[in-house]
JSON list of C-alpha atoms in Angstrom, two decimals:
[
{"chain": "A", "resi": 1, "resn": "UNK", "atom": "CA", "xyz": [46.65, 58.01, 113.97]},
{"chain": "A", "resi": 2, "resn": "UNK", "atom": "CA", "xyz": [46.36, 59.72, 117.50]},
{"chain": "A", "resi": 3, "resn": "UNK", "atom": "CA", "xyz": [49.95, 59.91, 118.03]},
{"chain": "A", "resi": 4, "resn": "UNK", "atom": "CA", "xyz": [50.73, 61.87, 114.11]},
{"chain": "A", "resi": 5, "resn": "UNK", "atom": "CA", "xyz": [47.85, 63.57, 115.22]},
{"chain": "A", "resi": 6, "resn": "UNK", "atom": "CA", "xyz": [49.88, 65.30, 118.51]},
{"chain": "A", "resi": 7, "resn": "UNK", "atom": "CA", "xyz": [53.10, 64.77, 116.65]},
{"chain": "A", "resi": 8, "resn": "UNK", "atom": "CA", "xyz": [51.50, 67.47, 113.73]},
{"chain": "A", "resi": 9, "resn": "UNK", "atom": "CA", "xyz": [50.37, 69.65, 116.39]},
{"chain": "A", "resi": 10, "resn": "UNK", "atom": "CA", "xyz": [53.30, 69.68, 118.13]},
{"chain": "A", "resi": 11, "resn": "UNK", "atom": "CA", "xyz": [55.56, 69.88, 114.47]},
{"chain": "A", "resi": 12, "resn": "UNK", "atom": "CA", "xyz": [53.59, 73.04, 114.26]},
{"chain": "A", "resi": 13, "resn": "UNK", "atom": "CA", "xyz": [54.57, 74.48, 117.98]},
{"chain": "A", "resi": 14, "resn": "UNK", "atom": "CA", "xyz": [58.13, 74.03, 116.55]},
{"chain": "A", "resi": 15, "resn": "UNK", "atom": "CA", "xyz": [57.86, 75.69, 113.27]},
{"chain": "A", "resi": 16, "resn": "UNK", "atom": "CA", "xyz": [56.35, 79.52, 114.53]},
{"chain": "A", "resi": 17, "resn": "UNK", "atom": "CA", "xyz": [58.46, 81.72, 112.81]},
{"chain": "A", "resi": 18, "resn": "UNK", "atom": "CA", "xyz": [58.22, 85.41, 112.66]},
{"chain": "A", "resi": 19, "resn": "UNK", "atom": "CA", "xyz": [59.69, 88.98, 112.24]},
{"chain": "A", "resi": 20, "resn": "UNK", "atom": "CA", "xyz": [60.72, 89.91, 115.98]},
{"chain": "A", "resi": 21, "resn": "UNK", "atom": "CA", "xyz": [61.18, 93.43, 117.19]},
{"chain": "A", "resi": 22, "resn": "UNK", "atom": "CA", "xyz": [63.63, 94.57, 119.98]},
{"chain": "A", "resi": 23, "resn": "UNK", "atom": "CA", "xyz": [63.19, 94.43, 123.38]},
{"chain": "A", "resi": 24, "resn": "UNK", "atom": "CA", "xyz": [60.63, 97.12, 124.44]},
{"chain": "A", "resi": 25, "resn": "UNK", "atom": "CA", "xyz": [62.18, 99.33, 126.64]},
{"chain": "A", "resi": 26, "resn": "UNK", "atom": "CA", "xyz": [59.10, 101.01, 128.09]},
{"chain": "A", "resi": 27, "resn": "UNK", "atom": "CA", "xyz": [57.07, 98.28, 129.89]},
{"chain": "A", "resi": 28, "resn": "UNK", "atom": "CA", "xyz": [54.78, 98.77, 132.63]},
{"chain": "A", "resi": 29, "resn": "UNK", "atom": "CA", "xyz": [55.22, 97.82, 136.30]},
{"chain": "A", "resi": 30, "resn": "UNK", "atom": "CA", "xyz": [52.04, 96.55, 136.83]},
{"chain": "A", "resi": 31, "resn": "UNK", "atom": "CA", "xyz": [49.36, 95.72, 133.39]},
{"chain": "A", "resi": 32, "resn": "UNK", "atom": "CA", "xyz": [47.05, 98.12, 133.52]},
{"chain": "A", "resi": 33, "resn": "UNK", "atom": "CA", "xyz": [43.74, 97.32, 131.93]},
{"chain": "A", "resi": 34, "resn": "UNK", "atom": "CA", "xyz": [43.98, 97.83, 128.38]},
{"chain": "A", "resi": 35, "resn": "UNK", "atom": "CA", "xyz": [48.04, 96.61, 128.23]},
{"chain": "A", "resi": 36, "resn": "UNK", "atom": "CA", "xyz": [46.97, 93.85, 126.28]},
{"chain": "A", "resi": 37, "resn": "UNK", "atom": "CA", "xyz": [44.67, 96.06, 123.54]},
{"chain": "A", "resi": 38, "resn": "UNK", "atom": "CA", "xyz": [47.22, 98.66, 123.12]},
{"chain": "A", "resi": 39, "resn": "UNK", "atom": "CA", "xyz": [50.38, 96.37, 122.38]},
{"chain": "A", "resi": 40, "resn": "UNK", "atom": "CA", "xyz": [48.07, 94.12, 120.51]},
{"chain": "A", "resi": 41, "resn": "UNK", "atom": "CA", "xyz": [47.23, 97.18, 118.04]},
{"chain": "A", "resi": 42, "resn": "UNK", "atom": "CA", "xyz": [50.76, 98.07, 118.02]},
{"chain": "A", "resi": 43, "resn": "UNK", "atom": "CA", "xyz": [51.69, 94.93, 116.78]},
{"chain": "A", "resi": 44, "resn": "UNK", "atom": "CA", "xyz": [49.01, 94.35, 114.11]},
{"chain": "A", "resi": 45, "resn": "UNK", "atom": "CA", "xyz": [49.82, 97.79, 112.81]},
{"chain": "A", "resi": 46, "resn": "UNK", "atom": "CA", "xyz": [53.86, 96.42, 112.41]},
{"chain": "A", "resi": 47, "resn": "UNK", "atom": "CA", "xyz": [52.78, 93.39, 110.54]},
{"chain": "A", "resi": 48, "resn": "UNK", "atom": "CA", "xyz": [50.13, 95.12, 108.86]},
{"chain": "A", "resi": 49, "resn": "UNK", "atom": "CA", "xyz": [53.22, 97.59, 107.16]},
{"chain": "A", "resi": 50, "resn": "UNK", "atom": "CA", "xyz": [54.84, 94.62, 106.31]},
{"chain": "A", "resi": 51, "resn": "UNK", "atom": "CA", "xyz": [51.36, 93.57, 104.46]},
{"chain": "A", "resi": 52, "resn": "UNK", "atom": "CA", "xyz": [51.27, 96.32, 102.42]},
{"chain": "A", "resi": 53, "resn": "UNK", "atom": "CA", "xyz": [54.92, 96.23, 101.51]},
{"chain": "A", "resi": 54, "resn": "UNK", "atom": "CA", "xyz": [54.89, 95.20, 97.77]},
{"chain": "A", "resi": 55, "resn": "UNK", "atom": "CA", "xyz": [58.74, 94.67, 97.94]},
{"chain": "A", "resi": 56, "resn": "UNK", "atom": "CA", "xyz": [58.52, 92.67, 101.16]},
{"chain": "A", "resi": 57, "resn": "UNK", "atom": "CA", "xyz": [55.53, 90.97, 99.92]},
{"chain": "A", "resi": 58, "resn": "UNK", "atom": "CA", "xyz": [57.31, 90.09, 96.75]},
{"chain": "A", "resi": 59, "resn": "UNK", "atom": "CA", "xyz": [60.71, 88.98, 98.15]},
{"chain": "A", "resi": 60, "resn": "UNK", "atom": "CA", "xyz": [59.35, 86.51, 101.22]},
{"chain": "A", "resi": 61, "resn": "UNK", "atom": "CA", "xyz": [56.29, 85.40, 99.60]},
{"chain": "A", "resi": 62, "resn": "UNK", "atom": "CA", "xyz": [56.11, 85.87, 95.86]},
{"chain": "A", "resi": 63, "resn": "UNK", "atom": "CA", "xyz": [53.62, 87.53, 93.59]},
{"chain": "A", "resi": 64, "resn": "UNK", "atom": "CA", "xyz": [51.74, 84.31, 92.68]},
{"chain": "A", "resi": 65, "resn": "UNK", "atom": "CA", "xyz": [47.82, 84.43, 91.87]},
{"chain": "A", "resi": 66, "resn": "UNK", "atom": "CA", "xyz": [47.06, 82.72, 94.81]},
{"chain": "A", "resi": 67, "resn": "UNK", "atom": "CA", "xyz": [49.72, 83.74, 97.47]},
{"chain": "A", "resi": 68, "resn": "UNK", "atom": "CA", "xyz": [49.15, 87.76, 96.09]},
{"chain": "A", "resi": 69, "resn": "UNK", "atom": "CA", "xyz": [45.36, 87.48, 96.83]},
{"chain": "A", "resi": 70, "resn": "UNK", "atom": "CA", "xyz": [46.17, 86.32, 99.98]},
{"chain": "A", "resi": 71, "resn": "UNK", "atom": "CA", "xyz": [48.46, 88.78, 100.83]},
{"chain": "A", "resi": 72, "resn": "UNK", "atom": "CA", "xyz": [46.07, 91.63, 99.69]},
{"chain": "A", "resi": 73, "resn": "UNK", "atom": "CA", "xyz": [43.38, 90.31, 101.74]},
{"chain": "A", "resi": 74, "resn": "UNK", "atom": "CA", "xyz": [45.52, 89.93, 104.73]},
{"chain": "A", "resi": 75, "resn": "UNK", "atom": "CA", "xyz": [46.61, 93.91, 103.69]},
{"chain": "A", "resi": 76, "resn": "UNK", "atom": "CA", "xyz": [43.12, 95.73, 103.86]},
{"chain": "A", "resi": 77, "resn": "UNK", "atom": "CA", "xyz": [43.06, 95.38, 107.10]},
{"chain": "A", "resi": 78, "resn": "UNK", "atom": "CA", "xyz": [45.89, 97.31, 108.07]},
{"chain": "A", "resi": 79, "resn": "UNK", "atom": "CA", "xyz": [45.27, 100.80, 109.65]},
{"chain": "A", "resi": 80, "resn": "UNK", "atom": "CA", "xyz": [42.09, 99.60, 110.60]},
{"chain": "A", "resi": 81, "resn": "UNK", "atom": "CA", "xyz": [40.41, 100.25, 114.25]},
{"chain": "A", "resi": 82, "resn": "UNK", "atom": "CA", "xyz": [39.11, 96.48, 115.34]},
{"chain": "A", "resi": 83, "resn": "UNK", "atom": "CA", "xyz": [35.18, 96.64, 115.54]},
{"chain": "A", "resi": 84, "resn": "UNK", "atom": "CA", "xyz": [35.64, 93.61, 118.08]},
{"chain": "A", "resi": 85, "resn": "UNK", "atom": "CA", "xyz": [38.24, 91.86, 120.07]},
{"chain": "A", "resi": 86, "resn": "UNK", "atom": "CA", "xyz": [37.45, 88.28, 121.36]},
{"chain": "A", "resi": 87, "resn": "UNK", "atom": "CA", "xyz": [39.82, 87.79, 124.35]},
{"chain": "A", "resi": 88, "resn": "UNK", "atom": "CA", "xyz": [40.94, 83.75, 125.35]},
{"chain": "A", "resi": 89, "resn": "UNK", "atom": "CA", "xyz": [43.15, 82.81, 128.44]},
{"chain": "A", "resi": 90, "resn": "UNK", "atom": "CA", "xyz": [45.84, 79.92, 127.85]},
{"chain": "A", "resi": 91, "resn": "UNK", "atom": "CA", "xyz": [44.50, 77.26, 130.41]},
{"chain": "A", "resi": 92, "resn": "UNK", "atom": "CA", "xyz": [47.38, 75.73, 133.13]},
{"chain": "A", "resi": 93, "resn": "UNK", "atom": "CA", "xyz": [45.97, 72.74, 131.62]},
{"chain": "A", "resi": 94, "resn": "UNK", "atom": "CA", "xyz": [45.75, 73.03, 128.51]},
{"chain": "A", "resi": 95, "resn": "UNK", "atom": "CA", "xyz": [48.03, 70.33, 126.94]},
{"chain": "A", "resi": 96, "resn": "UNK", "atom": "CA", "xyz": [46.54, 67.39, 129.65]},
{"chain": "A", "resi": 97, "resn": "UNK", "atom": "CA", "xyz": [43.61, 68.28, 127.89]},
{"chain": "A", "resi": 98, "resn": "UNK", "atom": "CA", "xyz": [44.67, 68.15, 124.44]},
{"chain": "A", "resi": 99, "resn": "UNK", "atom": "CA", "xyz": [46.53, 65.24, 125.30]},
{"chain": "A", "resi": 100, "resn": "UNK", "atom": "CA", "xyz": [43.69, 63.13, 126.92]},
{"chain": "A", "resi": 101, "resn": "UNK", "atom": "CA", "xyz": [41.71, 64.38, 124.09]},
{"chain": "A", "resi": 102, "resn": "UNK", "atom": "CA", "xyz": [43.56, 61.98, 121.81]},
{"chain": "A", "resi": 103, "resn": "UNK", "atom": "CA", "xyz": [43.43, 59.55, 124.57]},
{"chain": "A", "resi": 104, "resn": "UNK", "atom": "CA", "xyz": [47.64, 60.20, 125.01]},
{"chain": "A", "resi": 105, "resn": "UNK", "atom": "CA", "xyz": [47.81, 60.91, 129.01]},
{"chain": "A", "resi": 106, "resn": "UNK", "atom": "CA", "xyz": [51.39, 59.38, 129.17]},
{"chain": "A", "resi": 107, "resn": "UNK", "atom": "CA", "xyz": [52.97, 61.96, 127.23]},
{"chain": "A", "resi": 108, "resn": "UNK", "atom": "CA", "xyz": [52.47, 65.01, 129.76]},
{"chain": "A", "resi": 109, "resn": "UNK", "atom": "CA", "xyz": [53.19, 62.31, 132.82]},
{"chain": "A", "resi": 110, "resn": "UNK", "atom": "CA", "xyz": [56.84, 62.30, 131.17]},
{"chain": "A", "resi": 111, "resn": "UNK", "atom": "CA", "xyz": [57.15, 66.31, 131.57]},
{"chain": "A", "resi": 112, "resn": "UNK", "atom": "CA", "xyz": [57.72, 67.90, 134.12]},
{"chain": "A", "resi": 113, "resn": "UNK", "atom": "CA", "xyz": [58.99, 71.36, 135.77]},
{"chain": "A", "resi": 114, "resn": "UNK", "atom": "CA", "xyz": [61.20, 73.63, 132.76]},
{"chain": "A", "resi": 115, "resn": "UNK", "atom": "CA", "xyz": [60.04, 71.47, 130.25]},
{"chain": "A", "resi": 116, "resn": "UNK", "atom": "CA", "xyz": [56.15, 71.94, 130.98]},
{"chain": "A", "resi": 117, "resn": "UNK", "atom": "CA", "xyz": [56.76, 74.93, 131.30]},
{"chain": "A", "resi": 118, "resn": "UNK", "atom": "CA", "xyz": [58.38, 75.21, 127.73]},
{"chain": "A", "resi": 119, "resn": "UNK", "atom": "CA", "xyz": [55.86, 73.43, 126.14]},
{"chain": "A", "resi": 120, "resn": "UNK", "atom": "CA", "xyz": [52.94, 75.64, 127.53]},
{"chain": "A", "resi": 121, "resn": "UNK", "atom": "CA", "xyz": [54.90, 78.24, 126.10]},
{"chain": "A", "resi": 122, "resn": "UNK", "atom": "CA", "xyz": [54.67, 77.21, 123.15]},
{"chain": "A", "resi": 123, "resn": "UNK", "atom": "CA", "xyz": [51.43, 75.86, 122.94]},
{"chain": "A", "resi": 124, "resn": "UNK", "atom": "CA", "xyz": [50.03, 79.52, 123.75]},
{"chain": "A", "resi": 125, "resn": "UNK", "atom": "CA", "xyz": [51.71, 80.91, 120.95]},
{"chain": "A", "resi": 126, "resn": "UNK", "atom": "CA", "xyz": [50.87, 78.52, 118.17]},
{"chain": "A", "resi": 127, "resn": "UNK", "atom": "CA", "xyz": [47.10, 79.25, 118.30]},
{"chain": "A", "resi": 128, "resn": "UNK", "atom": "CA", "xyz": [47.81, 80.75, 114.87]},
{"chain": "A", "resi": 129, "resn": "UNK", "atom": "CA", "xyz": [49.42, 78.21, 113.18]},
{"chain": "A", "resi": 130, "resn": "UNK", "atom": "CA", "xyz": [47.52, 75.77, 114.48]},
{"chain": "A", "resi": 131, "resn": "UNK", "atom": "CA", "xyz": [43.95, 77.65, 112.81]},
{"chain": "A", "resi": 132, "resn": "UNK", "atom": "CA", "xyz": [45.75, 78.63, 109.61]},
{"chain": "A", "resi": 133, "resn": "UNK", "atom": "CA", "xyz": [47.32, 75.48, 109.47]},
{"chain": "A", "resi": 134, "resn": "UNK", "atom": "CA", "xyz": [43.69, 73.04, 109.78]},
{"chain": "A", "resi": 135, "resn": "UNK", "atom": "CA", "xyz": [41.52, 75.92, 109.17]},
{"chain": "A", "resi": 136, "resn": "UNK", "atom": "CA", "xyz": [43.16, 78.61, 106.86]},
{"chain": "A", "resi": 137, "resn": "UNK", "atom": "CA", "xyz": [44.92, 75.97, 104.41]},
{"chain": "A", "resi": 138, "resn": "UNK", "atom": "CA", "xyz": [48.93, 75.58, 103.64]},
{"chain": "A", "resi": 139, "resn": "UNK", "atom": "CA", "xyz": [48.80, 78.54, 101.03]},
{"chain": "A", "resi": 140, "resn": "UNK", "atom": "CA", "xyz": [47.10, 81.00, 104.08]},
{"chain": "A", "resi": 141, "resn": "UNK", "atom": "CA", "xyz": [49.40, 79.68, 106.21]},
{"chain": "A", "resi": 142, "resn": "UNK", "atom": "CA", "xyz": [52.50, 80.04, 104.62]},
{"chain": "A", "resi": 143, "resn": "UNK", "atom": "CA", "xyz": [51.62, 84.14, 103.73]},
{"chain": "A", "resi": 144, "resn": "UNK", "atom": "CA", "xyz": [50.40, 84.49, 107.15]},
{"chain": "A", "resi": 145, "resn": "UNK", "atom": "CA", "xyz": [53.56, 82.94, 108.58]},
{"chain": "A", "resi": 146, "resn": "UNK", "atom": "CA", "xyz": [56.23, 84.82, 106.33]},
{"chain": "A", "resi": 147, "resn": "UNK", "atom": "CA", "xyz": [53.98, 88.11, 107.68]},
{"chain": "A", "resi": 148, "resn": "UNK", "atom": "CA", "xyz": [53.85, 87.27, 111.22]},
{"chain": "A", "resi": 149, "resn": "UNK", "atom": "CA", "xyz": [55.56, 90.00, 113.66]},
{"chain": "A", "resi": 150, "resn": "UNK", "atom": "CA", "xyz": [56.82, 89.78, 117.18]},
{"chain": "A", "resi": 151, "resn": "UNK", "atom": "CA", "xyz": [57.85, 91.80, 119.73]},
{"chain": "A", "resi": 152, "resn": "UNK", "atom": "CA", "xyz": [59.61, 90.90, 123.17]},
{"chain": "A", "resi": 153, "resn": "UNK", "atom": "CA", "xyz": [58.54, 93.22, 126.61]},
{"chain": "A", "resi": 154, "resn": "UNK", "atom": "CA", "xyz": [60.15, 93.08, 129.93]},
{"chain": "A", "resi": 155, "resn": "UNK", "atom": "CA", "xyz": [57.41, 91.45, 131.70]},
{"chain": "A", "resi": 156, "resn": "UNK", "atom": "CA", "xyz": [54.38, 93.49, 133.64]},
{"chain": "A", "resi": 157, "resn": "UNK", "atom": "CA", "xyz": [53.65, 92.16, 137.18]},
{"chain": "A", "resi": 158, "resn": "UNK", "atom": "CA", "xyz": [49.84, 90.22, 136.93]},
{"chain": "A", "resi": 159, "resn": "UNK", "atom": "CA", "xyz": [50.70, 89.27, 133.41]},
{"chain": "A", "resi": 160, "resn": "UNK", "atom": "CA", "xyz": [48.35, 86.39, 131.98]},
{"chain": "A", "resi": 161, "resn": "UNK", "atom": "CA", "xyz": [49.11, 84.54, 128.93]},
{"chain": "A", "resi": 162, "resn": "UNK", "atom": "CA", "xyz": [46.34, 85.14, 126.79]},
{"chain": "A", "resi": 163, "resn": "UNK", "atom": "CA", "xyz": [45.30, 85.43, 122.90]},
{"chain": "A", "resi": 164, "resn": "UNK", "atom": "CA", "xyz": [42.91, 88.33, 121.34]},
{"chain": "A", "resi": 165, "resn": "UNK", "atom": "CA", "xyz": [41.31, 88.30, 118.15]},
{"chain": "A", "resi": 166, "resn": "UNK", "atom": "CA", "xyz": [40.98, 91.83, 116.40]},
{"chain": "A", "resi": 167, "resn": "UNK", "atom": "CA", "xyz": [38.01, 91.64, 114.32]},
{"chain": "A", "resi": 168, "resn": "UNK", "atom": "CA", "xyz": [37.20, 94.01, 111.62]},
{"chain": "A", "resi": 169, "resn": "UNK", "atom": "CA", "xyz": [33.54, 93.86, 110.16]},
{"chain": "A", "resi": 170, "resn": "UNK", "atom": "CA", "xyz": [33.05, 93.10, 106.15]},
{"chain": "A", "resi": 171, "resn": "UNK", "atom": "CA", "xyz": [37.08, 91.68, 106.14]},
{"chain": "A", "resi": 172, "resn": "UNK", "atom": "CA", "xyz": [38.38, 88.46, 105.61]},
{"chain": "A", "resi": 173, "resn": "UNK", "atom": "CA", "xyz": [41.12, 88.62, 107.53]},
{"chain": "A", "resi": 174, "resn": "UNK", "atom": "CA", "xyz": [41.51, 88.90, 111.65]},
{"chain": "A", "resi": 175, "resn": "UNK", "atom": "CA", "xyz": [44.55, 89.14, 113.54]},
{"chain": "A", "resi": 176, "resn": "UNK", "atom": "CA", "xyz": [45.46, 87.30, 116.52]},
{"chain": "A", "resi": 177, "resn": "UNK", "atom": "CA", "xyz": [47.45, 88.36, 118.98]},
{"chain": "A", "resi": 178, "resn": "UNK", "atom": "CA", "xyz": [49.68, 85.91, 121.87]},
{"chain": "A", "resi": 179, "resn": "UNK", "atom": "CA", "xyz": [51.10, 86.80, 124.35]},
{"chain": "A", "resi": 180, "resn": "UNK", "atom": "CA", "xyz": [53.25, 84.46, 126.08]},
{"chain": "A", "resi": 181, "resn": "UNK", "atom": "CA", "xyz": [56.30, 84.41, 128.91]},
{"chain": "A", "resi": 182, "resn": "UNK", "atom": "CA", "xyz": [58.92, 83.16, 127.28]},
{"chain": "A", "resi": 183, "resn": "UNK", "atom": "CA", "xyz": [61.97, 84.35, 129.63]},
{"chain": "A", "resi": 184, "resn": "UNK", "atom": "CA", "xyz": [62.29, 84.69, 133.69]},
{"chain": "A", "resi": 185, "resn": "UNK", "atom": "CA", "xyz": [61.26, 88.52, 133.12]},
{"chain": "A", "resi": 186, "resn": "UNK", "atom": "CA", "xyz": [60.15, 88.66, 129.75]},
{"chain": "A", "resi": 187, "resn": "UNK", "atom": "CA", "xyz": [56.91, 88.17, 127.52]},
{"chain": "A", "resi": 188, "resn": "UNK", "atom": "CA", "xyz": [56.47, 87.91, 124.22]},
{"chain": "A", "resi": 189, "resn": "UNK", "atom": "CA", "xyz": [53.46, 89.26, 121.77]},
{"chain": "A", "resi": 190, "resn": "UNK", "atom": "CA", "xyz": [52.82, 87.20, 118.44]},
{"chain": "A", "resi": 191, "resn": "UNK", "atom": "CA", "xyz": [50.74, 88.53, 115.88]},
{"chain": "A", "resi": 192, "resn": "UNK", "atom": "CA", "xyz": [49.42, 86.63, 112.63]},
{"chain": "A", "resi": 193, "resn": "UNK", "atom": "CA", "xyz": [46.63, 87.28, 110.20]},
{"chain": "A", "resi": 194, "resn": "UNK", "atom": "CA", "xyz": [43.74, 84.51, 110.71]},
{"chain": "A", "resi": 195, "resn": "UNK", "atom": "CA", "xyz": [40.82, 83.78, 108.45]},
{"chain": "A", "resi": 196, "resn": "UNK", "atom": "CA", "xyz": [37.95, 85.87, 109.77]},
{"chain": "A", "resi": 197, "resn": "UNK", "atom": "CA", "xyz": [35.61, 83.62, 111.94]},
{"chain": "A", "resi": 198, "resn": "UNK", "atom": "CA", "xyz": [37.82, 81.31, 112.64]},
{"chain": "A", "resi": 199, "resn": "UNK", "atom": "CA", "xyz": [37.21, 80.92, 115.96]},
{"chain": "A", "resi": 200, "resn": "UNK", "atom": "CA", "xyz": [33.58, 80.03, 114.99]},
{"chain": "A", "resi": 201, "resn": "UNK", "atom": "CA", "xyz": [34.80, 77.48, 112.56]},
{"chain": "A", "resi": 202, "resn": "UNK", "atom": "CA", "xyz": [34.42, 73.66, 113.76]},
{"chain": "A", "resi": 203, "resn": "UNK", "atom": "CA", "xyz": [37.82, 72.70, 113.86]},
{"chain": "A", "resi": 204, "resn": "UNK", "atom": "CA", "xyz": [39.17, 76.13, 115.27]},
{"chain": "A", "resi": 205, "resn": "UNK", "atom": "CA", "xyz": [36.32, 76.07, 118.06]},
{"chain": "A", "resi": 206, "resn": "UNK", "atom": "CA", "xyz": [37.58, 72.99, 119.01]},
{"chain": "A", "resi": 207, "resn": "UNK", "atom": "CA", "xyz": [40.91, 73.97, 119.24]},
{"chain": "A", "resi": 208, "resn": "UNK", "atom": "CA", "xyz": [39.83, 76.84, 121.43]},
{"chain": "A", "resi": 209, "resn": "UNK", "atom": "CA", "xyz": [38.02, 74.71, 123.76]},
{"chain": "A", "resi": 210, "resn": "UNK", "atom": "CA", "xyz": [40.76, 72.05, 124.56]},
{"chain": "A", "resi": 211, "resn": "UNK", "atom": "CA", "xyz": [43.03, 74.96, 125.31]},
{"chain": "A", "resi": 212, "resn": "UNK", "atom": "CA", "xyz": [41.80, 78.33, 126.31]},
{"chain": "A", "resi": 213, "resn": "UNK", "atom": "CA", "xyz": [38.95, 79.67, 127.85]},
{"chain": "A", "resi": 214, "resn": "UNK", "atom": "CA", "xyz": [37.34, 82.99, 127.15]},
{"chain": "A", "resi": 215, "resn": "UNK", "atom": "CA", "xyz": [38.83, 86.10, 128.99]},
{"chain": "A", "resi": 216, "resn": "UNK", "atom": "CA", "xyz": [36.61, 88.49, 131.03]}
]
């Protein structure tokens, strides 16, 4: 049970799929304090176009009862200012502790150097699927997935891999935002629509917990 337990999680690592933008050509040396805010904004205003895109909406996800009502949900949030943002760091050791949480040490004793490093990557950016995918339910998921937008910077000096959660009071959607090195000089932002409160939720605060850390 343990080990399709860590093989799910990490079938889900694999499977992040998204729109991706070009490489940002304006980037800043060093991150200044509210880097992180600004691009995340930027990025749940993209997806948030997409959201409220009947003929996107229509041709990736279909117009079915369920999958629509999703999709409109996930839609009245675009254009809006966040009235919150919930900031996490990725921990260095995050998957020893998800590992050892399933009482599966061995598996992170067999990586080591690039592919540690590749794995972390990873891990950062599938906070989203992993929430929609325990927390939000396969039909959430799948609209949130088909919706999700990335976007590729050259890579600020003091950059921290870290996830925010843009809240928006009275909605039942969030958006989370990762951002993640993924290249010698580049990082990469991930956006996806998350079920408001999620991070509250028993299962997602646990998730939280074994992997990230809040973010002063």
């Amino acid at each position: 049970m343990r080990q399709k337990t860590v093989a799910l999680l990490m079938a889900l690592v694999l499977c992040i799929t998204g729109i991706s933008g070009a490489l940002a050509e304006a980037a800043p040396a060093s991150v200044p304090e509210n880097w992180y805010l600004t691009e995340a904004k930027n990025l749940a205003a993209a997806m948030g176009a997409l959201a409220d895109n009947e003929a996107y909406v229509e041709l990736f996800i279909g117009m079915g009862e369920d999958t629509e009502g999703f999709a409109d949900t996930m839609a009245k949030v675009a254009g809006l200012q966040p009235d919150q943002v919930l900031t996490y760091r990725y921990r260095t050791d995050a998957l020893q502790s998800l590992a050892a949480s399933y009482q599966m040490d061995e598996v992170t004793t067999k990586l080591a150097g690039p592919a540690m490093d590749a794995v972390n990557r990873r891990m950062n950016m599938a906070l989203g699927s992993l929430l929609n995918g325990h927390v939000g339910g396969s039909l959430w998921l799948a609209v949130a997935s088909a919706l999700a937008y990335t976007e590729t910077y050259r890579m600020p000096a003091g950059f921290v891999p870290c996830a925010l959660f843009l809240c928006y009071e009275g909605q039942e959607a969030a958006v989370l935002v990762n951002f993640s090195q993924t290249g010698e000089d580049t990082v990469t932002g991930s956006a996806t629509y998350v079920r408001s409160g999620v991070w509250e939720d028993e299962v997602g605060k646990t998730y939280l917990d074994l992997m990230w850390e809040p973010m002063e």
